[in-house]
Coordinates of C-alpha atoms in Angstrom, one line a residue:
X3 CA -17.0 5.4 8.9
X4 CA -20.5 4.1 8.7
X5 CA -23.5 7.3 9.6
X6 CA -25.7 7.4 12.6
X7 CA -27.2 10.4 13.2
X8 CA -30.6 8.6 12.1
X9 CA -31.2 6.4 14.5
X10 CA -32.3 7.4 18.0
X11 CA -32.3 5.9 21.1
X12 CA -35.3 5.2 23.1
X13 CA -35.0 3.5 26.7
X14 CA -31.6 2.0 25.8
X15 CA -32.7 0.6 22.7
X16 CA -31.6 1.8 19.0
X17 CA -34.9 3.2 17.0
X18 CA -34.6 4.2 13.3
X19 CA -36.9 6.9 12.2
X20 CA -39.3 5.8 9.7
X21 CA -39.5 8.5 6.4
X22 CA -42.0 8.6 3.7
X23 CA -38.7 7.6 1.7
X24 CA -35.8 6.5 1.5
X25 CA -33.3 7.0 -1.4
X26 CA -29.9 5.3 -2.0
X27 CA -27.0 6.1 -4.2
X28 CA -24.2 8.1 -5.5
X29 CA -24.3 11.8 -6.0
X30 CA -21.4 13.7 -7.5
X31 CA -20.4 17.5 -8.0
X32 CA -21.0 18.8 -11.5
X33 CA -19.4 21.0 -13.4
X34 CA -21.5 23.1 -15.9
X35 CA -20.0 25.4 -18.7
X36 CA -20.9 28.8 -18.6
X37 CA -21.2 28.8 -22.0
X38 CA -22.5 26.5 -24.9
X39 CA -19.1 24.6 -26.4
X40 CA -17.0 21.6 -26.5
X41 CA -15.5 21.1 -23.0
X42 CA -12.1 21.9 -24.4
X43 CA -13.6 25.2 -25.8
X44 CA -15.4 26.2 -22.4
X45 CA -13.0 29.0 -20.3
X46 CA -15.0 28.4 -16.5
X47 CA -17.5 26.3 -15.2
X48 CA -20.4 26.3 -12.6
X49 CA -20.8 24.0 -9.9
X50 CA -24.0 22.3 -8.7
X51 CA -24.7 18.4 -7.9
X52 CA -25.9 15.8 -9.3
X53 CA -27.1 12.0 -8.7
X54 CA -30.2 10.5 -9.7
X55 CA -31.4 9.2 -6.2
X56 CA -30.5 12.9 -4.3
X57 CA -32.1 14.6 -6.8
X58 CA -35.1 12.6 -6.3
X59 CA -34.6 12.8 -2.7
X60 CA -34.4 16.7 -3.2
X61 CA -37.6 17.1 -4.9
X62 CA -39.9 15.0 -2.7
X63 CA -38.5 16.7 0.2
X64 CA -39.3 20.3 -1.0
X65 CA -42.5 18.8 -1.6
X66 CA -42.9 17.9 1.8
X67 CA -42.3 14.6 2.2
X68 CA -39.7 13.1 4.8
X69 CA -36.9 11.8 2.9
X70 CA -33.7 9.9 4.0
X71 CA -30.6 9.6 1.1
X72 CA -28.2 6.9 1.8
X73 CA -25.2 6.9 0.5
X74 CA -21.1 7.8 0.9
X75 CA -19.1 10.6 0.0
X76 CA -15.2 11.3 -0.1
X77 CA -14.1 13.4 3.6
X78 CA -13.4 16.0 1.1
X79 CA -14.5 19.4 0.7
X80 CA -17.0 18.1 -2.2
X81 CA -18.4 16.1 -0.1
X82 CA -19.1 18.8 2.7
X83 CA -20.7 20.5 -0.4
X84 CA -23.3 17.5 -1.4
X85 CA -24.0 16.7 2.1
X86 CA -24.7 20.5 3.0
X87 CA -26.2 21.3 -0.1
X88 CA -28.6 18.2 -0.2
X89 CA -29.4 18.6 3.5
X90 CA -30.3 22.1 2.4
X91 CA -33.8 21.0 0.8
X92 CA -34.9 19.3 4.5
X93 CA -33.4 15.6 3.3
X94 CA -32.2 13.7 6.3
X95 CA -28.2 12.7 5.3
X96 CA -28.0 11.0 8.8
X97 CA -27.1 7.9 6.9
X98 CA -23.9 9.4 4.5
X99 CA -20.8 8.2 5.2
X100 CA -17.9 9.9 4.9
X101 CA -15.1 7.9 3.3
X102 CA -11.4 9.3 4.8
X103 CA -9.6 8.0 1.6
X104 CA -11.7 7.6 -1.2
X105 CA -12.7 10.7 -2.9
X106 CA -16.5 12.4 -3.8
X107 CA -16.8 11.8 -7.8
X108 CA -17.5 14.8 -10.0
X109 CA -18.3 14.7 -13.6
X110 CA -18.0 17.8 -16.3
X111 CA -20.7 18.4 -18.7
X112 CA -21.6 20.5 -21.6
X113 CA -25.5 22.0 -22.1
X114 CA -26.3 20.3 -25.2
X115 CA -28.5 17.2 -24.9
X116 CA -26.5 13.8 -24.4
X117 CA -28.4 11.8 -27.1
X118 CA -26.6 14.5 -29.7
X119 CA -22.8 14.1 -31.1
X120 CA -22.8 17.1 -29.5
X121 CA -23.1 16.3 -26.1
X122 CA -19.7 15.4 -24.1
X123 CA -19.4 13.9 -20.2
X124 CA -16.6 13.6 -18.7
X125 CA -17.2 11.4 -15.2
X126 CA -14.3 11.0 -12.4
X127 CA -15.9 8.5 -10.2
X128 CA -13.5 5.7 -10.3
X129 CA -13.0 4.3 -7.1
X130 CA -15.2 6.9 -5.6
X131 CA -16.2 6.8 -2.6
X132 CA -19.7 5.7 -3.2
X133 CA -18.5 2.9 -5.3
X134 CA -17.1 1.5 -1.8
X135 CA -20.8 1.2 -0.7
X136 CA -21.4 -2.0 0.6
X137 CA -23.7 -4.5 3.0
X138 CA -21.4 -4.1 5.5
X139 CA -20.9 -0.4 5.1
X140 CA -24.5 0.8 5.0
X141 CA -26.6 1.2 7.6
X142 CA -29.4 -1.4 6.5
X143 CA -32.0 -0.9 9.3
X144 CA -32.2 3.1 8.2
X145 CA -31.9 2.4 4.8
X146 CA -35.1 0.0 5.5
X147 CA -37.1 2.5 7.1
X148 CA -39.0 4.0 4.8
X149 CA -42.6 3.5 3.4
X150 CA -40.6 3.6 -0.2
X151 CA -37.2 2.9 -0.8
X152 CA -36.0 4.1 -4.0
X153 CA -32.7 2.7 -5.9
X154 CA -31.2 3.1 -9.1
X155 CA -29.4 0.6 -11.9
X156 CA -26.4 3.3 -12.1
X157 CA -26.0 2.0 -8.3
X158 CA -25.5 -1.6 -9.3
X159 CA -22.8 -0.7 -11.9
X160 CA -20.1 1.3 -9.0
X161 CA -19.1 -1.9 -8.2
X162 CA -19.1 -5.8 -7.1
X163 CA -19.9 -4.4 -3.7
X164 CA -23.0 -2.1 -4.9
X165 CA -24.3 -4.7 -7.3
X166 CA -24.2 -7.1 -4.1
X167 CA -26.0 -4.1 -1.8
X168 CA -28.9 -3.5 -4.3
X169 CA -29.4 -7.6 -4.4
X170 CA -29.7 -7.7 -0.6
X171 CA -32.2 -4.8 -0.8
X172 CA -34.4 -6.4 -3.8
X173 CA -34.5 -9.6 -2.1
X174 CA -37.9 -10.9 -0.9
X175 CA -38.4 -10.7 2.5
X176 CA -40.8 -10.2 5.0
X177 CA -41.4 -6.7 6.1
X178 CA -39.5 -5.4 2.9
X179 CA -40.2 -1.9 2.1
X180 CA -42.4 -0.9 -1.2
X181 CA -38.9 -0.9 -3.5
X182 CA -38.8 1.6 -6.5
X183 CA -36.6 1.2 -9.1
X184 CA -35.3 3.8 -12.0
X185 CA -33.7 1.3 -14.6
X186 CA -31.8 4.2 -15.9
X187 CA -29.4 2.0 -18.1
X188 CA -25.9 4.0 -18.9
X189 CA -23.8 1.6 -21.9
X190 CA -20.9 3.5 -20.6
X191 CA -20.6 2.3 -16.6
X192 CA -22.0 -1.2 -17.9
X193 CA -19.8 -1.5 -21.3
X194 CA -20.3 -4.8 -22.9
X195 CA -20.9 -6.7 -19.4
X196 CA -24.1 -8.2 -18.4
X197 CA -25.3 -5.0 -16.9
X198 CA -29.3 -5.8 -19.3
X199 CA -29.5 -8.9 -17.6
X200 CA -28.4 -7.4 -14.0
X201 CA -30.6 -4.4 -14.3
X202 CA -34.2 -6.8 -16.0
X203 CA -33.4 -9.5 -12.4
X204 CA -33.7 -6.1 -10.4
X205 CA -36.5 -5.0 -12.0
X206 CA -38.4 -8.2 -11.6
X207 CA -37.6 -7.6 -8.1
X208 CA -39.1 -4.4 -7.4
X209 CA -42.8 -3.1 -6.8
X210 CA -42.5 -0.2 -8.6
X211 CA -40.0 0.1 -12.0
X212 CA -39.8 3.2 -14.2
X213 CA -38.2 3.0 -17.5
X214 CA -37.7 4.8 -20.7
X215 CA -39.2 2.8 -23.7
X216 CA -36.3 3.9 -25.7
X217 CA -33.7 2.6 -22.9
X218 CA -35.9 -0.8 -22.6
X219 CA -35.1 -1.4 -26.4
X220 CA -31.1 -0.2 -26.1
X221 CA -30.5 -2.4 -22.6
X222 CA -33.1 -5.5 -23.5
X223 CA -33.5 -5.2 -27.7
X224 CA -37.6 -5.1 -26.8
X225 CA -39.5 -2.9 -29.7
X226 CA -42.9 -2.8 -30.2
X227 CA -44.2 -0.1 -27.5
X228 CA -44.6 0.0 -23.9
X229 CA -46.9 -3.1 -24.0
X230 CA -43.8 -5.0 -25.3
X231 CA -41.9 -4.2 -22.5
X232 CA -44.6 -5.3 -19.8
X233 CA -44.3 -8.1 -21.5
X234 CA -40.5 -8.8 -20.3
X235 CA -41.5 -7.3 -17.0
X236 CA -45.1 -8.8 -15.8
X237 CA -43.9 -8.9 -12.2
X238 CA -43.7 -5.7 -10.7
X239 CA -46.8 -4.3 -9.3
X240 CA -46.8 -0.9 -11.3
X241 CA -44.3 -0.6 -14.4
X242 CA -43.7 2.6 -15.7
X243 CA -42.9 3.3 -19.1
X244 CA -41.8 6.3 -20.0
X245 CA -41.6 8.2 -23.6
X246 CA -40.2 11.4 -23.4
X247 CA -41.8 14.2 -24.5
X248 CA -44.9 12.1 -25.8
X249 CA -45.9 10.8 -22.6
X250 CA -45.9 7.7 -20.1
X251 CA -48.1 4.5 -19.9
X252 CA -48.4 3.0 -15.9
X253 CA -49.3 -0.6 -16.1
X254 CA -50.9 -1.6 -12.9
X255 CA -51.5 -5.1 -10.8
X256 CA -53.2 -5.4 -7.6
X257 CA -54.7 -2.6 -6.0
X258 CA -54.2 0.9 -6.4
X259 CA -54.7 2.4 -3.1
X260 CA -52.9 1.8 0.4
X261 CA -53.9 3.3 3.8
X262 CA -52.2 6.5 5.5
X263 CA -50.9 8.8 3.2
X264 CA -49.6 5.8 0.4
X265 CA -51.1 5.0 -3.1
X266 CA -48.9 1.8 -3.8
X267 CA -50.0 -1.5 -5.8
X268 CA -50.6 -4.7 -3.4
X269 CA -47.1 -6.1 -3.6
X270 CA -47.2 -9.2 -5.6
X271 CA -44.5 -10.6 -3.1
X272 CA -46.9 -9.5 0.3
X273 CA -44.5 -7.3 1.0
X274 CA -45.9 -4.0 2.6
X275 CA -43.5 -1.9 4.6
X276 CA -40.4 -1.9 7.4
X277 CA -41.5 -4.2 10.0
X278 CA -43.4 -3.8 13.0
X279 CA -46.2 -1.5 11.5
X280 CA -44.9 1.5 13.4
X281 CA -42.2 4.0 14.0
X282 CA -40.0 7.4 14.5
X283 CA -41.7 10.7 13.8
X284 CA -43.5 9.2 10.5
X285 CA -46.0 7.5 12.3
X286 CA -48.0 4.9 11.2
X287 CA -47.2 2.5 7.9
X288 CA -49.3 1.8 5.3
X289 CA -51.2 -1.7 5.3
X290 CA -51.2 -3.8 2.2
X291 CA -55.1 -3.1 0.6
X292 CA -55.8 -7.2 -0.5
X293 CA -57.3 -7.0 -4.1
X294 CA -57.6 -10.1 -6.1
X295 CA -57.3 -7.8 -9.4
X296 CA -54.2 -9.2 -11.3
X297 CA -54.4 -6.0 -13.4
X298 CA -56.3 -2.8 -14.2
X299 CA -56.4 -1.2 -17.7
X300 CA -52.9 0.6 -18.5
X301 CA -53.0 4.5 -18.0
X302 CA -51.3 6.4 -20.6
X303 CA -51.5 10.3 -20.0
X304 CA -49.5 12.6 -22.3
X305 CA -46.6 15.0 -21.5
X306 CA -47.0 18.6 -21.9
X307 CA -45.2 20.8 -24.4
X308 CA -42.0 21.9 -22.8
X309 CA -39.8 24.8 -23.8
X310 CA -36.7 22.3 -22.8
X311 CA -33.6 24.0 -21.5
X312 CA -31.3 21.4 -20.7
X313 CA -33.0 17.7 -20.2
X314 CA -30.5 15.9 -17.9
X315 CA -32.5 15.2 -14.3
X316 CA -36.2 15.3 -16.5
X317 CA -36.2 11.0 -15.4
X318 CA -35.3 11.2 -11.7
X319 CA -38.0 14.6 -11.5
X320 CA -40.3 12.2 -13.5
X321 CA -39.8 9.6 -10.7
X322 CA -40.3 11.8 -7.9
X323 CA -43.3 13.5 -9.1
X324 CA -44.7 9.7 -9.5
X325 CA -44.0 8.7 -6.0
X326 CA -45.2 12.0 -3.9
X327 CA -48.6 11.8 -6.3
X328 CA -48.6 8.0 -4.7
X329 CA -47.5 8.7 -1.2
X330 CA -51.1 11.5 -1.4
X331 CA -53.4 8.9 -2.5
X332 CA -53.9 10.3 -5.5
X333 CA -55.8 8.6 -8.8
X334 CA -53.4 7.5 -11.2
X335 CA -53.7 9.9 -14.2
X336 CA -53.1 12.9 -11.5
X337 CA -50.1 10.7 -10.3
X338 CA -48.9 10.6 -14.1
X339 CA -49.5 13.6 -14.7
X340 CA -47.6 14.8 -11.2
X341 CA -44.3 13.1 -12.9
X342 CA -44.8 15.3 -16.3
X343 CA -44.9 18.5 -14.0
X344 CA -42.0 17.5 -11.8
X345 CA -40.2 16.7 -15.1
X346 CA -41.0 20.1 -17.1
X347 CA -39.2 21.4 -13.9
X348 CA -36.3 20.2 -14.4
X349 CA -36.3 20.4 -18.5
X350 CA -36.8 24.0 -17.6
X351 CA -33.5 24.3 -15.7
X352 CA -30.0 24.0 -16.7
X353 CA -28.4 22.2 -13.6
X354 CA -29.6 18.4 -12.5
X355 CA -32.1 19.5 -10.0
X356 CA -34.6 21.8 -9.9
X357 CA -37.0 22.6 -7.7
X358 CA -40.5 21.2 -8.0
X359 CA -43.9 23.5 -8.5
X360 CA -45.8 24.3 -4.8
X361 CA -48.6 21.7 -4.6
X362 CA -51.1 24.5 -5.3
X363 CA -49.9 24.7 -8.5
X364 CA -49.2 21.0 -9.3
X365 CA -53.1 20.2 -7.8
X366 CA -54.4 22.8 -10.1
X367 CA -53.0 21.9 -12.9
X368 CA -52.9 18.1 -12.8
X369 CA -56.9 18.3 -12.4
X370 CA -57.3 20.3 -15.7
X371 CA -59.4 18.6 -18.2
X372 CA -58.0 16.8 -21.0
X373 CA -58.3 19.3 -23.8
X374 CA -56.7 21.9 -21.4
X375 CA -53.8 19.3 -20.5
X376 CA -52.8 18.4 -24.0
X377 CA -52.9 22.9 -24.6
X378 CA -50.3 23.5 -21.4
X379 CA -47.1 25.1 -22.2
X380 CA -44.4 25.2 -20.1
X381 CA -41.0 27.2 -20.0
X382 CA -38.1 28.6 -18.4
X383 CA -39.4 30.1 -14.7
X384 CA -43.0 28.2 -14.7
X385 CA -43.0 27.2 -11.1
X386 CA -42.0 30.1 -9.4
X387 CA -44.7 32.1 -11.6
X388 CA -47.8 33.6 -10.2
X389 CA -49.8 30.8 -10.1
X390 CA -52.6 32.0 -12.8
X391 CA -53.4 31.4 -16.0
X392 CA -50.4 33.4 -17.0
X393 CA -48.2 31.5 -15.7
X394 CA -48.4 28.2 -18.3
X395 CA -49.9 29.3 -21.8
X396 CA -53.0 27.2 -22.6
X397 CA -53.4 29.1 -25.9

């Protein structure tokens, strides 16, 4: 059963409407213990959802931007809760499918952080539905329509047919949206396959890559710093290298700097946006800004102390933050710093997704001055604080 509901139709002909972004892949329902404990130890759990591309697609809505999330759940009653509970935040789910025999994944977890022996997943998403996503089961046209499209390496692990989808989208082509692309290696939906190799092709392939300098050196065996790892991925137009609670180094070629409402390199493959320059309710696309700069001074801008509650969703916040501080034309150390905030959010939660800080409070506190950056403290209930000085300690 392939989604609809997001194209329109305008004097008998089919037009999609065009988002700030679009965001494809699988989101499951999560299970989370009510109390700290090994998963055989914990009596009752908590449900919420989870899936790196709907939470980022979660964020940048309640930011205000017009999202789209693409993907296919089971005709369950889990997937009546991810579609309702996603659509809650103002993200178009025009394009989710409902699957009438596969079933919506769900994965249990426990609160401790997963690079500890104390940390324990358990996923059931084999054969789920979203692993059944396809070229010829998603809508390509909506999934195109977007100033951004955002995708994810767990995508290309579901399955043949994913790993084939997520090719089809990363191939150069006229008119191709600005792709983003989250690396976010997992060992255990690769196992000893060729999932490095399949996830550094993509890479190369997109405009704008984030990835964890600690991930770059488990997937691809680079050491050496975030330098190193430009250095296996010189094509993509800004790389982001993140390193956890130190900070994050963007490496930028091309311009930094597109028209209406987009901050996006010059694509290195002259790629700029969906085709036709217009369309739906979004308005006009961004034009490509020609620079002949092949590449500006990386940007490194620490992280913020965080009082860290649980730290699974900090990367797909981190990625969110990134793209909304593009999408506003903002300069890149705000932008950076826009993917700390969004990421002390969620550290600050226990579930997957939290909700971002208003844009009051992310403008004022992304333009503090360096000495008052590196003092910010955040913890547990930050952004939904009064937003004054009491509300982060700068001691």
């Amino acid at each position: 059963m392939k989604a609809t509901d997001a194209v329109d139709t305008v004097d008998g002909a089919d037009v999609v409407d065009v988002v700030d972004v679009v965001a494809l892949g699988e989101s499951m329902v999560t299970f989370l213990p009510t109390r700290p404990g090994r998963l055989a130890d914990v009596p009752s759990f908590d449900r919420a959802i989870g899936g790196a591309e709907s939470n980022l697609a979660c964020a940048l809505a309640a930011a205000g931007h017009s999202v789209r999330w693409a993907s296919r759940v089971g005709a369950d009653g889990f997937g009546d809760h991810l579609v309702e509970t996603v659509a809650s935040y103002g993200v178009d789910v025009g394009c989710v499918d409902r699957d009438p025999v596969r079933p919506t994944g769900v994965y249990f977890r426990t609160a401790g952080d997963r690079a500890t022996d104390a940390h324990e997943v358990a996923y059931y998403r084999a054969g789920s539905a979203a692993s059944a996503m396809s070229v010829e089961t998603v809508d390509l046209a909506a999934v195109r329509a977007g100033r951004i499209l955002h995708l994810s390496g767990i995508t290309a692990a579901l399955s043949p047919g994913c790993l084939d989808l997520l090719s089809e989208l990363t191939a150069p082509a006229e008119g191709r949206p600005v792709v983003s692309f989250d690396v976010n290696y997992r060992r255990g939906l690769w196992g000893s396959g060729d999932g490095p190799d399949v996830l550094l092709e993509l890479a190369r392939r997109a405009d704008i890559v984030f990835v964890g300098e600690d991930e770059a050196a488990e997937a691809w065996g680079v050491t050496g710093g975030p330098e190193a790892v430009r250095a296996v991925l010189p094509e993509p137009g800004v790389l982001v290298v993140k390193q956890g609670g130190v900070g994050a180094v963007a490496f930028v070629s091309g311009a930094w700097g597109l028209v209406a409402q987009s901050c996006l390199p010059q694509s290195p493959k002259g790629l700029g946006g969906p085709p036709g320059g217009t369309g739906g309710r979004s308005g006009t696309l961004p034009t490509p800004v020609s620079d002949p700069t092949p590449a500006l001074t990386p940007v490194f801008e620490p992280a913020p102390v965080v009082d860290v509650v649980a730290p699974v969703g900090a990367g797909d916040a981190f990625a969110a933050g990134f793209l909304s501080g593009a999408l506003r034309g903002l300069p890149l150390p705000r932008t950076l710093r826009l993917g700390h905030l969004y990421a002390a959010a969620a550290l600050t939660t226990p579930a997957d997704l939290a909700a971002p800080p208003t844009r009051d409070t992310a403008d004022r506190l992304t333009a503090l001055d360096a000495a008052a950056w590196e003092r910010l403290r955040l913890g547990p209930g930050w952004t939904q604080a009064d937003p004054a000085e009491e509300e982060v300690r700068t001691p």
